[in-house]
mmCIF file of C-alpha atoms and ligand atoms in Angstrom:
data_model
loop_
_atom_site.group_PDB
_atom_site.id
_atom_site.type_symbol
_atom_site.label_atom_id
_atom_site.label_comp_id
_atom_site.label_asym_id
_atom_site.label_seq_id
_atom_site.Cartn_x
_atom_site.Cartn_y
_atom_site.Cartn_z
ATOM 1 C CA MET A 23 -0.070 -0.026 -0.026
ATOM 2 C CA THR A 24 1.558 3.458 -0.998
ATOM 3 C CA ILE A 25 -0.083 6.320 0.505
ATOM 4 C CA ASN A 26 1.146 9.768 0.393
ATOM 5 C CA VAL A 27 0.802 11.737 3.604
ATOM 6 C CA ARG A 28 1.143 15.520 3.721
ATOM 7 C CA ASP A 29 -0.071 18.538 5.709
ATOM 8 C CA ALA A 30 -3.451 19.627 4.315
ATOM 9 C CA VAL A 31 -3.952 22.826 2.576
ATOM 10 C CA GLU A 32 -7.225 24.944 2.565
ATOM 11 C CA ALA A 33 -7.689 23.920 -1.207
ATOM 12 C CA ASP A 34 -8.245 20.430 0.269
ATOM 13 C CA LEU A 35 -11.159 21.460 2.481
ATOM 14 C CA PRO A 36 -13.912 20.118 -0.058
ATOM 15 C CA ALA A 37 -12.524 16.639 -0.181
ATOM 16 C CA ILE A 38 -11.932 16.591 3.449
ATOM 17 C CA VAL A 39 -15.441 17.606 4.170
ATOM 18 C CA ASP A 40 -16.681 15.301 1.530
ATOM 19 C CA ILE A 41 -14.982 12.089 3.226
ATOM 20 C CA TYR A 42 -16.506 13.427 6.446
ATOM 21 C CA ASN A 43 -19.970 13.820 5.104
ATOM 22 C CA GLN A 44 -19.946 10.101 3.570
ATOM 23 C CA SER A 45 -19.686 8.835 7.351
ATOM 24 C CA ILE A 46 -22.696 10.646 8.441
ATOM 25 C CA PRO A 47 -25.416 8.412 6.888
ATOM 26 C CA ASP A 48 -24.050 5.365 8.842
ATOM 27 C CA GLY A 49 -24.634 7.062 12.097
ATOM 28 C CA TRP A 50 -21.679 5.485 13.910
ATOM 29 C CA SER A 51 -18.990 8.038 13.329
ATOM 30 C CA THR A 52 -20.107 11.634 13.978
ATOM 31 C CA ALA A 53 -22.719 13.381 15.932
ATOM 32 C CA ASP A 54 -23.624 15.357 12.807
ATOM 33 C CA THR A 55 -26.789 14.093 11.216
ATOM 34 C CA GLN A 56 -26.796 16.136 8.133
ATOM 35 C CA PRO A 57 -24.078 16.752 5.670
ATOM 36 C CA ILE A 58 -22.012 19.876 6.499
ATOM 37 C CA ALA A 59 -20.977 22.584 4.029
ATOM 38 C CA VAL A 60 -17.213 23.493 3.299
ATOM 39 C CA ALA A 61 -17.822 26.861 4.574
ATOM 40 C CA GLU A 62 -18.796 25.351 8.104
ATOM 41 C CA ARG A 63 -15.250 23.987 8.516
ATOM 42 C CA VAL A 64 -13.107 26.778 7.282
ATOM 43 C CA GLU A 65 -12.502 28.210 10.959
ATOM 44 C CA TRP A 66 -12.020 24.592 12.305
ATOM 45 C CA PHE A 67 -9.413 24.092 9.398
ATOM 46 C CA ARG A 68 -7.630 27.265 10.429
ATOM 47 C CA LYS A 69 -7.246 26.134 14.033
ATOM 48 C CA HIS A 70 -4.831 23.429 12.742
ATOM 49 C CA ASN A 71 -1.108 23.932 12.366
ATOM 50 C CA PRO A 72 1.875 21.505 11.772
ATOM 51 C CA GLN A 73 3.837 22.554 14.589
ATOM 52 C CA LYS A 74 1.212 21.599 17.206
ATOM 53 C CA ARG A 75 -2.034 20.480 15.689
ATOM 54 C CA PRO A 76 -1.584 18.931 12.503
ATOM 55 C CA LEU A 77 -4.078 18.074 9.737
ATOM 56 C CA TRP A 78 -2.981 15.583 7.302
ATOM 57 C CA ALA A 79 -4.414 14.529 3.748
ATOM 58 C CA ALA A 80 -3.799 11.250 2.727
ATOM 59 C CA GLU A 81 -3.364 10.538 -1.190
ATOM 60 C CA MET A 82 -3.839 7.401 -3.037
ATOM 61 C CA ASP A 83 -4.783 6.947 -6.563
ATOM 62 C CA GLY A 84 -4.218 10.619 -7.298
ATOM 63 C CA GLN A 85 -6.917 11.700 -4.798
ATOM 64 C CA ILE A 86 -7.364 12.468 -0.939
ATOM 65 C CA VAL A 87 -8.674 9.448 0.527
ATOM 66 C CA ALA A 88 -8.402 9.913 4.242
ATOM 67 C CA TRP A 89 -7.566 12.672 6.665
ATOM 68 C CA ILE A 90 -6.378 12.643 10.306
ATOM 69 C CA GLY A 91 -6.182 15.687 12.569
ATOM 70 C CA LEU A 92 -5.551 16.928 16.067
ATOM 71 C CA THR A 93 -7.670 19.295 18.007
ATOM 72 C CA SER A 94 -7.124 20.891 21.508
ATOM 73 C CA PHE A 95 -8.991 19.534 24.151
ATOM 74 C CA TYR A 96 -11.573 21.522 26.022
ATOM 75 C CA GLY A 97 -11.353 24.694 24.191
ATOM 76 C CA GLY A 98 -7.700 24.777 24.217
ATOM 77 C CA ARG A 99 -6.998 25.724 27.741
ATOM 78 C CA PRO A 100 -3.587 26.076 28.579
ATOM 79 C CA ALA A 101 -3.462 23.148 31.229
ATOM 80 C CA TYR A 102 -4.517 20.770 28.606
ATOM 81 C CA ASP A 103 -1.696 21.794 26.272
ATOM 82 C CA ALA A 104 -0.177 18.345 26.050
ATOM 83 C CA THR A 105 -3.693 16.811 25.386
ATOM 84 C CA ALA A 106 -5.077 16.487 22.025
ATOM 85 C CA GLU A 107 -8.094 14.741 20.519
ATOM 86 C CA VAL A 108 -7.558 12.891 17.349
ATOM 87 C CA SER A 109 -10.209 12.614 14.163
ATOM 88 C CA LEU A 110 -9.593 10.100 11.750
ATOM 89 C CA TYR A 111 -11.946 9.584 8.495
ATOM 90 C CA VAL A 112 -11.361 7.143 5.453
ATOM 91 C CA ALA A 113 -13.495 7.663 2.356
ATOM 92 C CA ALA A 114 -15.991 4.812 2.282
ATOM 93 C CA ALA A 115 -14.607 3.249 -0.717
ATOM 94 C CA TYR A 116 -10.916 2.991 1.013
ATOM 95 C CA ARG A 117 -11.991 1.557 4.296
ATOM 96 C CA GLY A 118 -10.625 -1.683 5.433
ATOM 97 C CA ARG A 119 -7.441 -1.547 3.551
ATOM 98 C CA GLY A 120 -5.142 -0.536 6.605
ATOM 99 C CA ILE A 121 -5.151 3.089 5.895
ATOM 100 C CA GLY A 122 -6.767 4.225 9.188
ATOM 101 C CA ARG A 123 -4.516 2.211 11.049
ATOM 102 C CA GLU A 124 -1.449 3.400 9.043
ATOM 103 C CA LEU A 125 -2.476 7.088 9.602
ATOM 104 C CA LYS A 126 -3.152 6.708 13.330
ATOM 105 C CA LYS A 127 0.066 4.940 14.000
ATOM 106 C CA ARG A 128 1.944 7.840 12.069
ATOM 107 C CA MET A 129 0.195 10.576 14.149
ATOM 108 C CA ILE A 130 0.968 8.591 17.536
ATOM 109 C CA ALA A 131 4.740 8.419 16.386
ATOM 110 C CA HIS A 132 4.628 12.133 15.618
ATOM 111 C CA CYS A 133 3.020 13.331 19.087
ATOM 112 C CA PRO A 134 6.275 13.552 20.981
ATOM 113 C CA ALA A 135 7.393 16.139 18.498
ATOM 114 C CA LEU A 136 4.236 17.999 18.879
ATOM 115 C CA GLY A 137 4.495 18.043 22.767
ATOM 116 C CA VAL A 138 1.385 15.861 22.971
ATOM 117 C CA THR A 139 1.597 13.161 25.827
ATOM 118 C CA THR A 140 -2.079 12.172 26.049
ATOM 119 C CA LEU A 141 -3.909 11.559 22.820
ATOM 120 C CA LEU A 142 -7.872 11.210 23.277
ATOM 121 C CA SER A 143 -10.045 9.452 21.076
ATOM 122 C CA MET A 144 -13.827 10.244 21.385
ATOM 123 C CA TYR A 145 -16.130 7.856 19.643
ATOM 124 C CA PHE A 146 -19.754 6.494 19.864
ATOM 125 C CA ASP A 147 -19.947 3.257 21.802
ATOM 126 C CA HIS A 148 -21.489 1.330 18.884
ATOM 127 C CA ASN A 149 -18.423 2.366 16.478
ATOM 128 C CA GLY A 150 -16.836 -0.971 16.559
ATOM 129 C CA ALA A 151 -14.060 0.004 13.880
ATOM 130 C CA THR A 152 -12.614 2.839 16.070
ATOM 131 C CA ARG A 153 -12.902 0.663 19.261
ATOM 132 C CA HIS A 154 -11.050 -2.287 17.435
ATOM 133 C CA LEU A 155 -8.368 0.071 15.877
ATOM 134 C CA ASN A 156 -7.949 1.761 19.334
ATOM 135 C CA GLU A 157 -7.432 -1.554 21.262
ATOM 136 C CA GLN A 158 -4.747 -2.472 18.744
ATOM 137 C CA LEU A 159 -2.875 0.684 19.241
ATOM 138 C CA GLY A 160 -3.017 0.604 22.890
ATOM 139 C CA PHE A 161 -5.935 3.148 23.919
ATOM 140 C CA GLN A 162 -7.292 2.763 27.266
ATOM 141 C CA PRO A 163 -11.064 3.480 27.728
ATOM 142 C CA LEU A 164 -11.139 6.319 30.399
ATOM 143 C CA GLY A 165 -14.704 6.929 30.181
ATOM 144 C CA HIS A 166 -18.155 5.896 28.857
ATOM 145 C CA LEU A 167 -20.701 8.549 28.834
ATOM 146 C CA THR A 168 -23.825 6.643 28.277
ATOM 147 C CA GLU A 169 -26.921 7.575 26.449
ATOM 148 C CA ILE A 170 -26.077 10.989 25.504
ATOM 149 C CA ALA A 171 -26.731 11.049 21.806
ATOM 150 C CA MET A 172 -29.729 10.191 19.809
ATOM 151 C CA VAL A 173 -28.555 8.989 16.539
ATOM 152 C CA ASN A 174 -30.957 7.600 13.877
ATOM 153 C CA GLY A 175 -33.730 7.262 16.511
ATOM 154 C CA GLN A 176 -31.577 5.196 18.853
ATOM 155 C CA LYS A 177 -29.747 6.311 22.230
ATOM 156 C CA ARG A 178 -26.035 6.160 21.990
ATOM 157 C CA GLY A 179 -23.147 6.647 24.348
ATOM 158 C CA LEU A 180 -19.671 8.365 23.749
ATOM 159 C CA MET A 181 -16.498 6.550 24.530
ATOM 160 C CA ILE A 182 -13.276 8.271 25.616
ATOM 161 C CA GLY A 183 -10.205 6.652 24.908
ATOM 162 C CA ALA A 184 -6.710 7.750 25.800
ATOM 163 C CA LEU A 185 -3.392 6.953 25.085
ATOM 164 C CA ARG A 186 -0.296 7.880 26.891
ATOM 165 C CA ILE A 187 2.703 8.779 25.055
ATOM 166 C CA PRO A 188 6.034 9.320 26.570
ATOM 167 C CA PRO A 189 7.637 12.967 26.078
ATOM 168 C CA LEU A 190 10.516 13.411 23.624
ATOM 169 C CA ASN A 191 13.018 13.614 26.808
ATOM 170 C CA GLY A 192 11.011 11.990 29.513
HETATM 171 C C1 COA B 271 -12.787 3.961 11.816
HETATM 172 C C2 COA B 271 -11.907 3.981 10.626
HETATM 173 C C3 COA B 271 -11.128 5.343 10.543
HETATM 174 C C4 COA B 271 -10.941 2.881 10.387
HETATM 175 O O1 COA B 271 -10.095 2.850 9.321
HETATM 176 P P1 COA B 271 -9.730 1.778 8.203
HETATM 177 O O2 COA B 271 -8.869 2.249 7.211
HETATM 178 O O3 COA B 271 -11.123 1.333 7.582
HETATM 179 O O4 COA B 271 -9.225 0.610 9.062
HETATM 180 P P2 COA B 271 -8.199 -0.323 8.875
HETATM 181 O O5 COA B 271 -8.375 -1.020 7.606
HETATM 182 O O6 COA B 271 -6.847 0.336 9.104
HETATM 183 O O7 COA B 271 -8.317 -1.500 9.860
HETATM 184 C C5 COA B 271 -7.960 -1.510 11.119
HETATM 185 C C6 COA B 271 -8.519 -2.371 12.244
HETATM 186 O O8 COA B 271 -10.048 -2.142 12.273
HETATM 187 C C7 COA B 271 -10.859 -3.374 11.780
HETATM 188 N N1 COA B 271 -12.063 -2.725 11.470
HETATM 189 C C8 COA B 271 -12.232 -1.935 10.242
HETATM 190 N N2 COA B 271 -13.534 -1.600 9.933
HETATM 191 C C9 COA B 271 -14.091 -2.289 10.983
HETATM 192 C C10 COA B 271 -15.639 -2.410 11.313
HETATM 193 N N3 COA B 271 -16.205 -1.808 10.880
HETATM 194 N N4 COA B 271 -15.838 -3.106 12.537
HETATM 195 C C11 COA B 271 -14.756 -3.837 13.173
HETATM 196 N N5 COA B 271 -13.493 -3.760 12.893
HETATM 197 C C12 COA B 271 -13.238 -3.093 12.010
HETATM 198 C C13 COA B 271 -9.875 -3.798 10.757
HETATM 199 O O9 COA B 271 -10.443 -5.167 10.407
HETATM 200 C C14 COA B 271 -8.421 -3.739 11.389
HETATM 201 O O10 COA B 271 -8.335 -4.765 12.433
HETATM 202 P P3 COA B 271 -7.639 -6.047 11.869
HETATM 203 O O11 COA B 271 -6.169 -5.626 11.622
HETATM 204 O O12 COA B 271 -7.812 -7.067 13.226
HETATM 205 O O13 COA B 271 -8.197 -7.094 10.765
HETATM 206 C C15 COA B 271 -12.791 4.050 9.217
HETATM 207 O O14 COA B 271 -13.565 2.974 9.046
HETATM 208 C C16 COA B 271 -13.678 5.125 9.035
HETATM 209 O O15 COA B 271 -13.238 6.311 8.539
HETATM 210 N N6 COA B 271 -14.992 5.314 9.522
HETATM 211 C C17 COA B 271 -15.798 6.184 9.540
HETATM 212 C C18 COA B 271 -15.397 7.351 10.335
HETATM 213 C C19 COA B 271 -14.995 7.221 11.804
HETATM 214 O O16 COA B 271 -15.975 6.283 12.407
HETATM 215 N N7 COA B 271 -14.039 7.918 12.427
HETATM 216 C C20 COA B 271 -14.047 7.841 13.719
HETATM 217 C C21 COA B 271 -14.776 8.901 14.287
HETATM 218 S S1 COA B 271 -14.596 8.959 15.971
#
């Protein structure tokens, strides 16, 4: 498998949003229930930066097929500086080929250089793919907020998984 992973640029936003929107109908990935517009994600995009909160686009077959990004936790309050939340979305046609695992592994490996020592993964408790992938990569389930979302007419909960990552000079 050859994927080219690079920092996303704003021109990638339509592809990034399209991949995100592909996950909405399944009802197991995101709390959005309707497709979002590119304009709604511009502010989110601009909060990323390669030094601390990267957003990567993964290319294959000449197109963007997945993305992974880190965002600050709890509004970016300073005490949480070394904690980041990871988001990962693979285009529907490219899932199950190891792309998700490869991207998450690469981001984990990059965390010490970013100063991130706790990586959080928030996912619905019925998102079996993310649970499985997180278990493979060593995330521990730290919290389970039961029945806090209504998705496609069903009550769903939110899992909080965490991976502790040794600092560069720790
Ligand atoms: C979750 C997601 C990122 C995984 O990426 P992927 O490229 O499809 O996963 P991989 O091919 O790297 O598979 C990693 C492992 O998860 C397993 N897996 C993949 N899809 C699965 C599913 N639906 N249910 C259970 N396990 C699954 C794979 O079998 C593999 O485990 P294995 O090595 O034991 O066989 C991808 O399915 C996706 O984008 N889903 C929609 C968006 C989403 O849910 N993002 C997370 C939001 S919190």
